[in-house]
Short mmCIF file of C-alpha atoms in Angstrom, two decimals:
data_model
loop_
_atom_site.label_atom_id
_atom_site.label_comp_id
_atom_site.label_asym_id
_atom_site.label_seq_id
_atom_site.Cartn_x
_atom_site.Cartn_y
_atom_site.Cartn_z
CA UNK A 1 0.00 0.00 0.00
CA UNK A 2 2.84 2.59 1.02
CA UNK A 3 3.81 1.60 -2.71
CA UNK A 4 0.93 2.50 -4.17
CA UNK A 5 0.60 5.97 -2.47
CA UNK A 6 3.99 7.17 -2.97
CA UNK A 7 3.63 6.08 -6.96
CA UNK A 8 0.39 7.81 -6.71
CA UNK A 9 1.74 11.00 -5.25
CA UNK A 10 4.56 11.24 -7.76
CA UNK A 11 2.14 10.64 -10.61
CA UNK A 12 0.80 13.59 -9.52
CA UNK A 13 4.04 15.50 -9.70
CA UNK A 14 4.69 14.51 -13.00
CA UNK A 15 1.41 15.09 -14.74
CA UNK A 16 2.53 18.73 -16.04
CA UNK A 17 5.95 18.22 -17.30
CA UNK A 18 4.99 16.83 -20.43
CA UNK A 19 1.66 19.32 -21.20
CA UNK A 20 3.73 21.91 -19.96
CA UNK A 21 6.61 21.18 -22.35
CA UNK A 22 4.34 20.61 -25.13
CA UNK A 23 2.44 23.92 -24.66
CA UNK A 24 6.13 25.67 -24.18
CA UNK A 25 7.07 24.52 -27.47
CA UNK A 26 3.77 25.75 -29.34
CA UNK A 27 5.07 29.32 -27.17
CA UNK A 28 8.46 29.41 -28.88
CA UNK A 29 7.95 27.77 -32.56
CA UNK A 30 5.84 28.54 -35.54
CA UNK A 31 3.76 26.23 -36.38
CA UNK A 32 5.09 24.46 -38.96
CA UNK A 33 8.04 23.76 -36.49
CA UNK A 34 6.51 22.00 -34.12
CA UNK A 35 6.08 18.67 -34.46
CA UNK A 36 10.26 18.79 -35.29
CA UNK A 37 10.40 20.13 -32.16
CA UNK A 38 7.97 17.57 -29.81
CA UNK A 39 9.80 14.89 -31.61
CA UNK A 40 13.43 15.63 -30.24
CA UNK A 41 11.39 16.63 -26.89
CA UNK A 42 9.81 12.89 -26.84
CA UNK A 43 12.97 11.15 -27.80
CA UNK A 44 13.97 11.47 -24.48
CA UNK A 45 11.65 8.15 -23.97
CA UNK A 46 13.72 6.56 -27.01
CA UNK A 47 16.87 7.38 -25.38
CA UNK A 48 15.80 5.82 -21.89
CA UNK A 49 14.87 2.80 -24.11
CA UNK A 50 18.28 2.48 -24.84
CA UNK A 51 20.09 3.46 -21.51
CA UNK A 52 17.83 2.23 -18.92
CA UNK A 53 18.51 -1.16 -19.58
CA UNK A 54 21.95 -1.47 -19.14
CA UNK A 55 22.01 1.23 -16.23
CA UNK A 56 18.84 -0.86 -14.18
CA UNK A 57 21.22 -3.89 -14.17
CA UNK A 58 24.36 -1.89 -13.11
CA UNK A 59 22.42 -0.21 -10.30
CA UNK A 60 20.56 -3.59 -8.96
CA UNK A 61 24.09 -4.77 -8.54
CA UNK A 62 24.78 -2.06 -5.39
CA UNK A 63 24.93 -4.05 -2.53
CA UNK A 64 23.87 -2.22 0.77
CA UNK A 65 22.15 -3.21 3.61
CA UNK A 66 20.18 -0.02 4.19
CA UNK A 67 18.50 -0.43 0.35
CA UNK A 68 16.93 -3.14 -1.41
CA UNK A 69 18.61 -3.50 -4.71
CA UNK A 70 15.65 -1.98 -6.93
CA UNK A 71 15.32 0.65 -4.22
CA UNK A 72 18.43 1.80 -5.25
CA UNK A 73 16.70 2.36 -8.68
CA UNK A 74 14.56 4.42 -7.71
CA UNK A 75 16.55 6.69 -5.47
CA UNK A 76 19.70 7.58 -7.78
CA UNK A 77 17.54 7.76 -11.48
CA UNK A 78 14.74 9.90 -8.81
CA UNK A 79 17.46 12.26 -7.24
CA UNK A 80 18.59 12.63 -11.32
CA UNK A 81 15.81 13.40 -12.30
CA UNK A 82 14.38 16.04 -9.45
CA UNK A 83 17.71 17.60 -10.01
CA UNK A 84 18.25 18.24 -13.64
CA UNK A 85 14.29 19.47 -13.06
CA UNK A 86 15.20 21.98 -10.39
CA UNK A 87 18.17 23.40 -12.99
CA UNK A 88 16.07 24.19 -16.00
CA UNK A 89 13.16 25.87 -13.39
CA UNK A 90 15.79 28.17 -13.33
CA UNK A 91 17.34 28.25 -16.84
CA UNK A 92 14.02 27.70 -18.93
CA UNK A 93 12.12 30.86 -20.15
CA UNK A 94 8.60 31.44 -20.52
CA UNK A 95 8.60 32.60 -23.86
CA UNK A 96 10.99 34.02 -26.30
CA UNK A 97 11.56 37.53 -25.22
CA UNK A 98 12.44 36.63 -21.59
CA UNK A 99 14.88 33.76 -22.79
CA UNK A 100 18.64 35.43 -22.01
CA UNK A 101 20.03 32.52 -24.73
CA UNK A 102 18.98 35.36 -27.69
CA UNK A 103 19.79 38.55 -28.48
CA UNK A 104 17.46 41.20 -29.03
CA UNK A 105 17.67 40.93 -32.85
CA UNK A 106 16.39 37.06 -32.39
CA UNK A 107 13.35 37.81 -29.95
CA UNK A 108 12.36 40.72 -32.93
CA UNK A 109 12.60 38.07 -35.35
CA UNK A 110 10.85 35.26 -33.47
CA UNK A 111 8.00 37.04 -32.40
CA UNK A 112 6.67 38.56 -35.66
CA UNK A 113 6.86 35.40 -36.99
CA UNK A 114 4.94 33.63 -33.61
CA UNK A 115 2.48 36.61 -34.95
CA UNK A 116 2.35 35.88 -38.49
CA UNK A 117 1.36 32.87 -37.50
CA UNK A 118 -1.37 33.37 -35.51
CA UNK A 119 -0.42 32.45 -32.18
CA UNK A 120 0.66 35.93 -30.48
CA UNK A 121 -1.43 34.34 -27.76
CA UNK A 122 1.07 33.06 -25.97
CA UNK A 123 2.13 36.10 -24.48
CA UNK A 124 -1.30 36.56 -23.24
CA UNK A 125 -3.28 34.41 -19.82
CA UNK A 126 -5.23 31.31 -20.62
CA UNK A 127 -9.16 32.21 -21.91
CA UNK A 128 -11.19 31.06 -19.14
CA UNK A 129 -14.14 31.34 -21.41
CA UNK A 130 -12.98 29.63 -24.50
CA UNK A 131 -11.61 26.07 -22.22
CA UNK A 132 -15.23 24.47 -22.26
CA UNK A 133 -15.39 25.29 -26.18
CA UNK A 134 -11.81 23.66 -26.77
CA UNK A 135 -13.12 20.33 -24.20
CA UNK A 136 -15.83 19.60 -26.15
CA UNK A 137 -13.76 19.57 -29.88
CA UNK A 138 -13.80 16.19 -31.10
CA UNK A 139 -10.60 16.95 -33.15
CA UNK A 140 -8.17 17.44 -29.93
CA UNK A 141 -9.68 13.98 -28.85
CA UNK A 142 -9.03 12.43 -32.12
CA UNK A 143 -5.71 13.53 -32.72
CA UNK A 144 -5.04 12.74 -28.88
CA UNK A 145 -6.28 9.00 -29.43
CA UNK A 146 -2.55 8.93 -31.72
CA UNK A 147 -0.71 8.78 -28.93
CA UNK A 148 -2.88 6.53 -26.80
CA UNK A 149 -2.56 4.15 -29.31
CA UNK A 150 1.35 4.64 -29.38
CA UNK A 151 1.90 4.38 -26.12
CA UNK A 152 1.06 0.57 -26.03
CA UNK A 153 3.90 -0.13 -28.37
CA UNK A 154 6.02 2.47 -26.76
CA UNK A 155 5.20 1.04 -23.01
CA UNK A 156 5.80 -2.65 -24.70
CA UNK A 157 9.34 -1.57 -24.60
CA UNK A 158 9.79 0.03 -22.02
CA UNK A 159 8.28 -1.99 -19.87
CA UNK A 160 8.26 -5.66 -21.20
CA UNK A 161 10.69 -5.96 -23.61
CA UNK A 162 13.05 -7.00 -21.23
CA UNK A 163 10.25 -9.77 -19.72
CA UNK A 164 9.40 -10.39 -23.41
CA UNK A 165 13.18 -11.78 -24.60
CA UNK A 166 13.54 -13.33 -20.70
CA UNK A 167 11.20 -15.36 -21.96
CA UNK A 168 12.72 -16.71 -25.09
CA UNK A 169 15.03 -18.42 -22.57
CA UNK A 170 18.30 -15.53 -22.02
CA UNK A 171 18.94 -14.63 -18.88
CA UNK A 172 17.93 -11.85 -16.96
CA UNK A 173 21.01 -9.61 -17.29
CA UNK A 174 21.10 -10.47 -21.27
CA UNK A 175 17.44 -9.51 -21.21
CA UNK A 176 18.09 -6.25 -20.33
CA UNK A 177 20.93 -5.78 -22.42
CA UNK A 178 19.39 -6.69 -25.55
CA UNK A 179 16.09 -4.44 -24.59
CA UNK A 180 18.97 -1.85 -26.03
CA UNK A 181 18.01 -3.51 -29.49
CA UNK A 182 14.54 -1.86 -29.60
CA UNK A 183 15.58 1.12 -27.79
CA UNK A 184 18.05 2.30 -30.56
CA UNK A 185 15.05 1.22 -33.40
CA UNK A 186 12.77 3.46 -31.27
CA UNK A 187 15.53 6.33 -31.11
CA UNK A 188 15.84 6.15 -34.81
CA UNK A 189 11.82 6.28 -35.37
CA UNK A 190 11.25 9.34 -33.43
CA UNK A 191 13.95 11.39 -34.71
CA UNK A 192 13.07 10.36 -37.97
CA UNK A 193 9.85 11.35 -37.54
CA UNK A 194 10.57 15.00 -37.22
CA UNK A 195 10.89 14.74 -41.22
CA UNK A 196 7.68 12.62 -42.02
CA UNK A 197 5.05 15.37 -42.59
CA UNK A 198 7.84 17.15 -45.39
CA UNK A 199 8.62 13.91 -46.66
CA UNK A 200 5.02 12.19 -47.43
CA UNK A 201 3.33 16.10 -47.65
CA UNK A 202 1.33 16.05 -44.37
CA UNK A 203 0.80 14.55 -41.23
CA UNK A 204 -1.57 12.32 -41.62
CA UNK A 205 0.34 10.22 -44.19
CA UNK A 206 2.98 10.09 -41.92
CA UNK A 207 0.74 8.93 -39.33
CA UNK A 208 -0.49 5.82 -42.04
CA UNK A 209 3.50 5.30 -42.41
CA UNK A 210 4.18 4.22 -38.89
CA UNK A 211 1.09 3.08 -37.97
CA UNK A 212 2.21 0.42 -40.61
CA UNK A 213 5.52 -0.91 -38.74
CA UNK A 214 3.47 -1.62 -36.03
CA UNK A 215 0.88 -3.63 -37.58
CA UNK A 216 3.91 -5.33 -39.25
CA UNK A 217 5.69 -6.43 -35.79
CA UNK A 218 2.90 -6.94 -33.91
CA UNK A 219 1.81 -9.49 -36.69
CA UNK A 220 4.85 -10.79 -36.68
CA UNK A 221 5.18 -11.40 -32.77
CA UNK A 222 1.42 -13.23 -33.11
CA UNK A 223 2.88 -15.57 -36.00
CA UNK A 224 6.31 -16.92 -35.27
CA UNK A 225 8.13 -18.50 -32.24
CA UNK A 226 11.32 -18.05 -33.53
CA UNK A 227 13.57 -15.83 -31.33
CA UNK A 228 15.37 -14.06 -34.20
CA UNK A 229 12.24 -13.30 -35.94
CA UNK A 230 10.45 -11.82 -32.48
CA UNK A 231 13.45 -9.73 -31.76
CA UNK A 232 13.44 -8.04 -34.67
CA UNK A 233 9.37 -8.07 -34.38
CA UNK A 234 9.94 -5.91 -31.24
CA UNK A 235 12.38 -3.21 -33.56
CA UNK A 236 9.03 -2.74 -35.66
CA UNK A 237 7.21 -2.06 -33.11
CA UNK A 238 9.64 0.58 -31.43
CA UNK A 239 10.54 2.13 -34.55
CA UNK A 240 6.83 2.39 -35.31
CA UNK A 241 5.48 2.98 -31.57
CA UNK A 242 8.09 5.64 -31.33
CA UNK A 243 7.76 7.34 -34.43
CA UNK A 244 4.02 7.68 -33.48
CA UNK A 245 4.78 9.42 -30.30
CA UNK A 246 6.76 12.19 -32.48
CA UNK A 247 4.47 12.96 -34.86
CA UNK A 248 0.88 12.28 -33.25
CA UNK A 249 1.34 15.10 -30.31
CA UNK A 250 3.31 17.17 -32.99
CA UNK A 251 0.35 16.76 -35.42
CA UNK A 252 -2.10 17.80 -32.45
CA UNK A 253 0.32 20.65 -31.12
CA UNK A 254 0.60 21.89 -34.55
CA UNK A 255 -2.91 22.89 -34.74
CA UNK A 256 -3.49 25.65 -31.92
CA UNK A 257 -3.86 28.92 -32.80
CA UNK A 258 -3.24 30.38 -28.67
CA UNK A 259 -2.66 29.76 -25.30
CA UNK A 260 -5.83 28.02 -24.14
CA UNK A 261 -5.95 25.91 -26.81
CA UNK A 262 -2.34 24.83 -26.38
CA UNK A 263 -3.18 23.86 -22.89
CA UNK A 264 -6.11 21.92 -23.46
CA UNK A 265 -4.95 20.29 -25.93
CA UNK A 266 -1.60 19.43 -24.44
CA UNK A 267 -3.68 18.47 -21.14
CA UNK A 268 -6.13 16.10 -22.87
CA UNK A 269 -3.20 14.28 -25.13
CA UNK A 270 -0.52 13.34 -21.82
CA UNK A 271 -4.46 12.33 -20.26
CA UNK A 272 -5.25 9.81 -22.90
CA UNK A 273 -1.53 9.13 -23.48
CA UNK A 274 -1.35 7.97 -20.27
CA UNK A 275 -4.61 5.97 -20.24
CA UNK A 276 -3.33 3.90 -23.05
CA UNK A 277 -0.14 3.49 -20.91
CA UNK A 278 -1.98 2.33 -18.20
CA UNK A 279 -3.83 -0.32 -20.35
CA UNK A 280 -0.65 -1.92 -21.38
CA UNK A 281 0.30 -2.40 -17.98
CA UNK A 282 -1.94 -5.13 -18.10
CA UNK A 283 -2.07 -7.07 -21.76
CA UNK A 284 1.20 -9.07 -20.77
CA UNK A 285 0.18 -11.44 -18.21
CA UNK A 286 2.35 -13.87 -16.99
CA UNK A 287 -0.49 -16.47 -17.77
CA UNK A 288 0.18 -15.90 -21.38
CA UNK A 289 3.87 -16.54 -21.35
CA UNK A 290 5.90 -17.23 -23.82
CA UNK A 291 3.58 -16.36 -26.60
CA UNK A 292 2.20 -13.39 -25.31
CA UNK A 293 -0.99 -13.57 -28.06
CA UNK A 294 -3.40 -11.10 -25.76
CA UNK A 295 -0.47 -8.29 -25.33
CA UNK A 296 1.00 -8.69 -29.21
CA UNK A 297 -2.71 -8.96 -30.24
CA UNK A 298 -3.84 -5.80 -28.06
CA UNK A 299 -0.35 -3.83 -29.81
CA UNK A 300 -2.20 -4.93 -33.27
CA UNK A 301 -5.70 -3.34 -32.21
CA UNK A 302 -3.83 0.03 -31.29
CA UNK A 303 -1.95 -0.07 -34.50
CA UNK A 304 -5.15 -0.15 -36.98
CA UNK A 305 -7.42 1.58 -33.92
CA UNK A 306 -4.25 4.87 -35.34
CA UNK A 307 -5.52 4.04 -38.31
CA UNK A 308 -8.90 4.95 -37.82
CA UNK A 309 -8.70 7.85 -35.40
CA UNK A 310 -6.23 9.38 -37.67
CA UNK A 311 -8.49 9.23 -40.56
CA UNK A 312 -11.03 11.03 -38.73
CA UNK A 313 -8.88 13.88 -37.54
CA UNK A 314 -7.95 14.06 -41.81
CA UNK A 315 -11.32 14.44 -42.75
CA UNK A 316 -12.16 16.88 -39.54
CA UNK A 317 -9.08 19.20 -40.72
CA UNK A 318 -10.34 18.99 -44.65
CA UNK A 319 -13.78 20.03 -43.53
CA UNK A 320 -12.80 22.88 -41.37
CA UNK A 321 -10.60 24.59 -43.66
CA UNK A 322 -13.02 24.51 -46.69
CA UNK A 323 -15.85 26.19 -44.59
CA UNK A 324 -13.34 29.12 -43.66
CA UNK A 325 -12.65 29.02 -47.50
CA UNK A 326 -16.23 29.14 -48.52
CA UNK A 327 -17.48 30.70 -45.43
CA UNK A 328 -15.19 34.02 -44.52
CA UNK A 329 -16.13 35.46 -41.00
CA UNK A 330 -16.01 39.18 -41.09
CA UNK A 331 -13.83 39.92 -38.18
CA UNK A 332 -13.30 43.67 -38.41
CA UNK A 333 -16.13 44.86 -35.79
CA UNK A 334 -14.03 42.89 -33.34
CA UNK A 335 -11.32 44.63 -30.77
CA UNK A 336 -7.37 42.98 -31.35
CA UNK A 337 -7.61 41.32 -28.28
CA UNK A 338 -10.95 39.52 -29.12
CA UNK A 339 -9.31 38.95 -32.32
CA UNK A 340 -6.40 37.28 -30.37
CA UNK A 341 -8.91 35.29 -28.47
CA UNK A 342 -10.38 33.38 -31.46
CA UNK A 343 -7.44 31.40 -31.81
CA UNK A 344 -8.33 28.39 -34.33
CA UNK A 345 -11.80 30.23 -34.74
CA UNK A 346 -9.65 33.43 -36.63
CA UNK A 347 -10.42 33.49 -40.32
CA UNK A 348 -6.96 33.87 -41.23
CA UNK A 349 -6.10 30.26 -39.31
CA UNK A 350 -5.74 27.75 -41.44
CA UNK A 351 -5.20 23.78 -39.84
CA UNK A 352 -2.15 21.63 -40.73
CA UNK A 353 -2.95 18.03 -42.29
#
């Protein structure tokens, strides 16, 4: 129980770093920058992929009568952690024109173009008004559903990759090691991902492209027992788990014209980001060893489930940008600052596919 609170209570303390970061990104990019941006932001979960491992089996190897070996874990990757946090509180800036890394010339230069592109907002407070409006848009819920589905591959290896090749009869330590395999895959997808939406012409094609690799490994791990073949399975499925992470929050970030809608939206994708985490917690049972069908078959469903919720956020973004084509709002009897507060509503705003 004293487990379960103190993971509870630092659950809670985490819950804004990642809306927060995402919403501070939408603050200092344009749009069209930003899903380049949440992708090297997110890789941070490829690069523990790859790390963690290895440093998990150094650390369990402390011996010291005051700690249990995996409370070591905890306490030196924690104290990291709450550390390197406490530095950028300090370092970090707002927004552009309070950052001391630029020169003046650089904060003229980013912020006409943060107000060419519609989203001089974020120099402005959160709309209280406009929140309930931005709850209720099925796009933001759509687009958010990206990264649920993601997040099973992603917390596949993170979590049980490790379990997944200790099965296939190595060792604990080699497990580990070799969950470096799918780690470095998963590295590559994300970064890579930062180009998809230039490279196939829009988001949503991108989003077809990795949703792909994971159909492709999770199929895979349901068909074959061979341990070569399911190794390399798992590589699919972090190159195309991760690669989903980058561009599904980027595609969603990419798409708020202000403040308010950069929080909600931020707030609503870690929500059912984390929901989808939370079901993968329990799709690898150890009933189901070595084959694993249920959690490889419940990776499949969240590969073609992208499929579908990505579609719909396609045809959402089509639809909304030909009524502002065909249906101009006259916004001229309106003051700047209610201007500023239409965000996506401003005729001028356009969304990105």
């Amino acid at each position: 129980m004293d487990f379960i609170i103190c993971r509870l209570f630092l659950g809670a303390a985490e819950s804004g770093a990642s809306p927060g970061a995402t919403m501070l990104i939408t603050l200092w990019y344009p749009r069209n920058m930003v899903t380049s941006r949440i992708s090297i932001f997110f890789s941070s979960f490829a690069i523990g992929a790859v790390i963690g491992g290895p440093i998990a089996s150094g650390i369990i190897k402390i011996t010291n009568p005051r700690f249990k070996s995996w409370e070591w874990i905890f306490f030196i990757e924690g104290l990291t952690t709450a550390s390197y946090g406490l530095v950028m509180f300090f370092l970090l800036s707002d927004y552009p024109e309070k950052s001391w890394m630029l020169n003046s010339k650089e904060k003229a230069l980013l912020k006409r173009r943060m107000e060419q592109d519609q989203a001089e907002g974020g120099h402005r407070a959160v709309n209280k008004k406009r929140i309930w409006r931005h709850v209720r848009d099925p796009l933001i819920y759509a687009q958010a559903l990206i990264l649920y589905c993601a997040n099973y591959g992603l917390n596949t290896i993170l979590t049980f990759s490790a379990i997944i090749v200790n099965s296939l009869g190595y060792s604990a330590s080699a497990s580990q090691a070799m969950q470096a395999a799918p780690g470095i895959c998963g590295f590559i997808g994300i970064l890579l991902s930062r180009h998809y939406p230039k490279w196939f012409g829009c988001h949503y094609a991108g989003c077809m492209f990795v949703s792909a690799w994971i159909i492709a490994g999770s199929t895979i791990l349901l068909a074959t027992v061979n341990n070569g073949a399911r190794i390399f399975a798992l590589c699919l499925l972090s190159f195309g788990s991760f690669g989903a992470v980058g561009i599904g929050p980027g595609w969603l970030m990419s798409n708020v014209g202000g403040p308010t809608r950069a929080a909600i939206s931020g707030a609503i994708n870690i929500m059912l980001g984390g929901l989808g985490a939370l079901c993968t917690s329990y799709i690898y049972r150890n009933q189901d060893a070595p084959r694993y069908m249920f959690g490889h078959g419940m990776n499949l469903f969240a590969g073609l489930l992208m499929i579908v919720v990505s579609t719909i956020s396609y045809v959402i973004i089509l639809s909304r940008n030909k009524i502002k084509e065909t249906n101009i709002i006259n916004a001229s009897h309106l003051s700047h600052s209610e201007i500023l507060d239409l965000e996506n509503d401003h005729p001028d705003f356009r969304y990105i596919v």
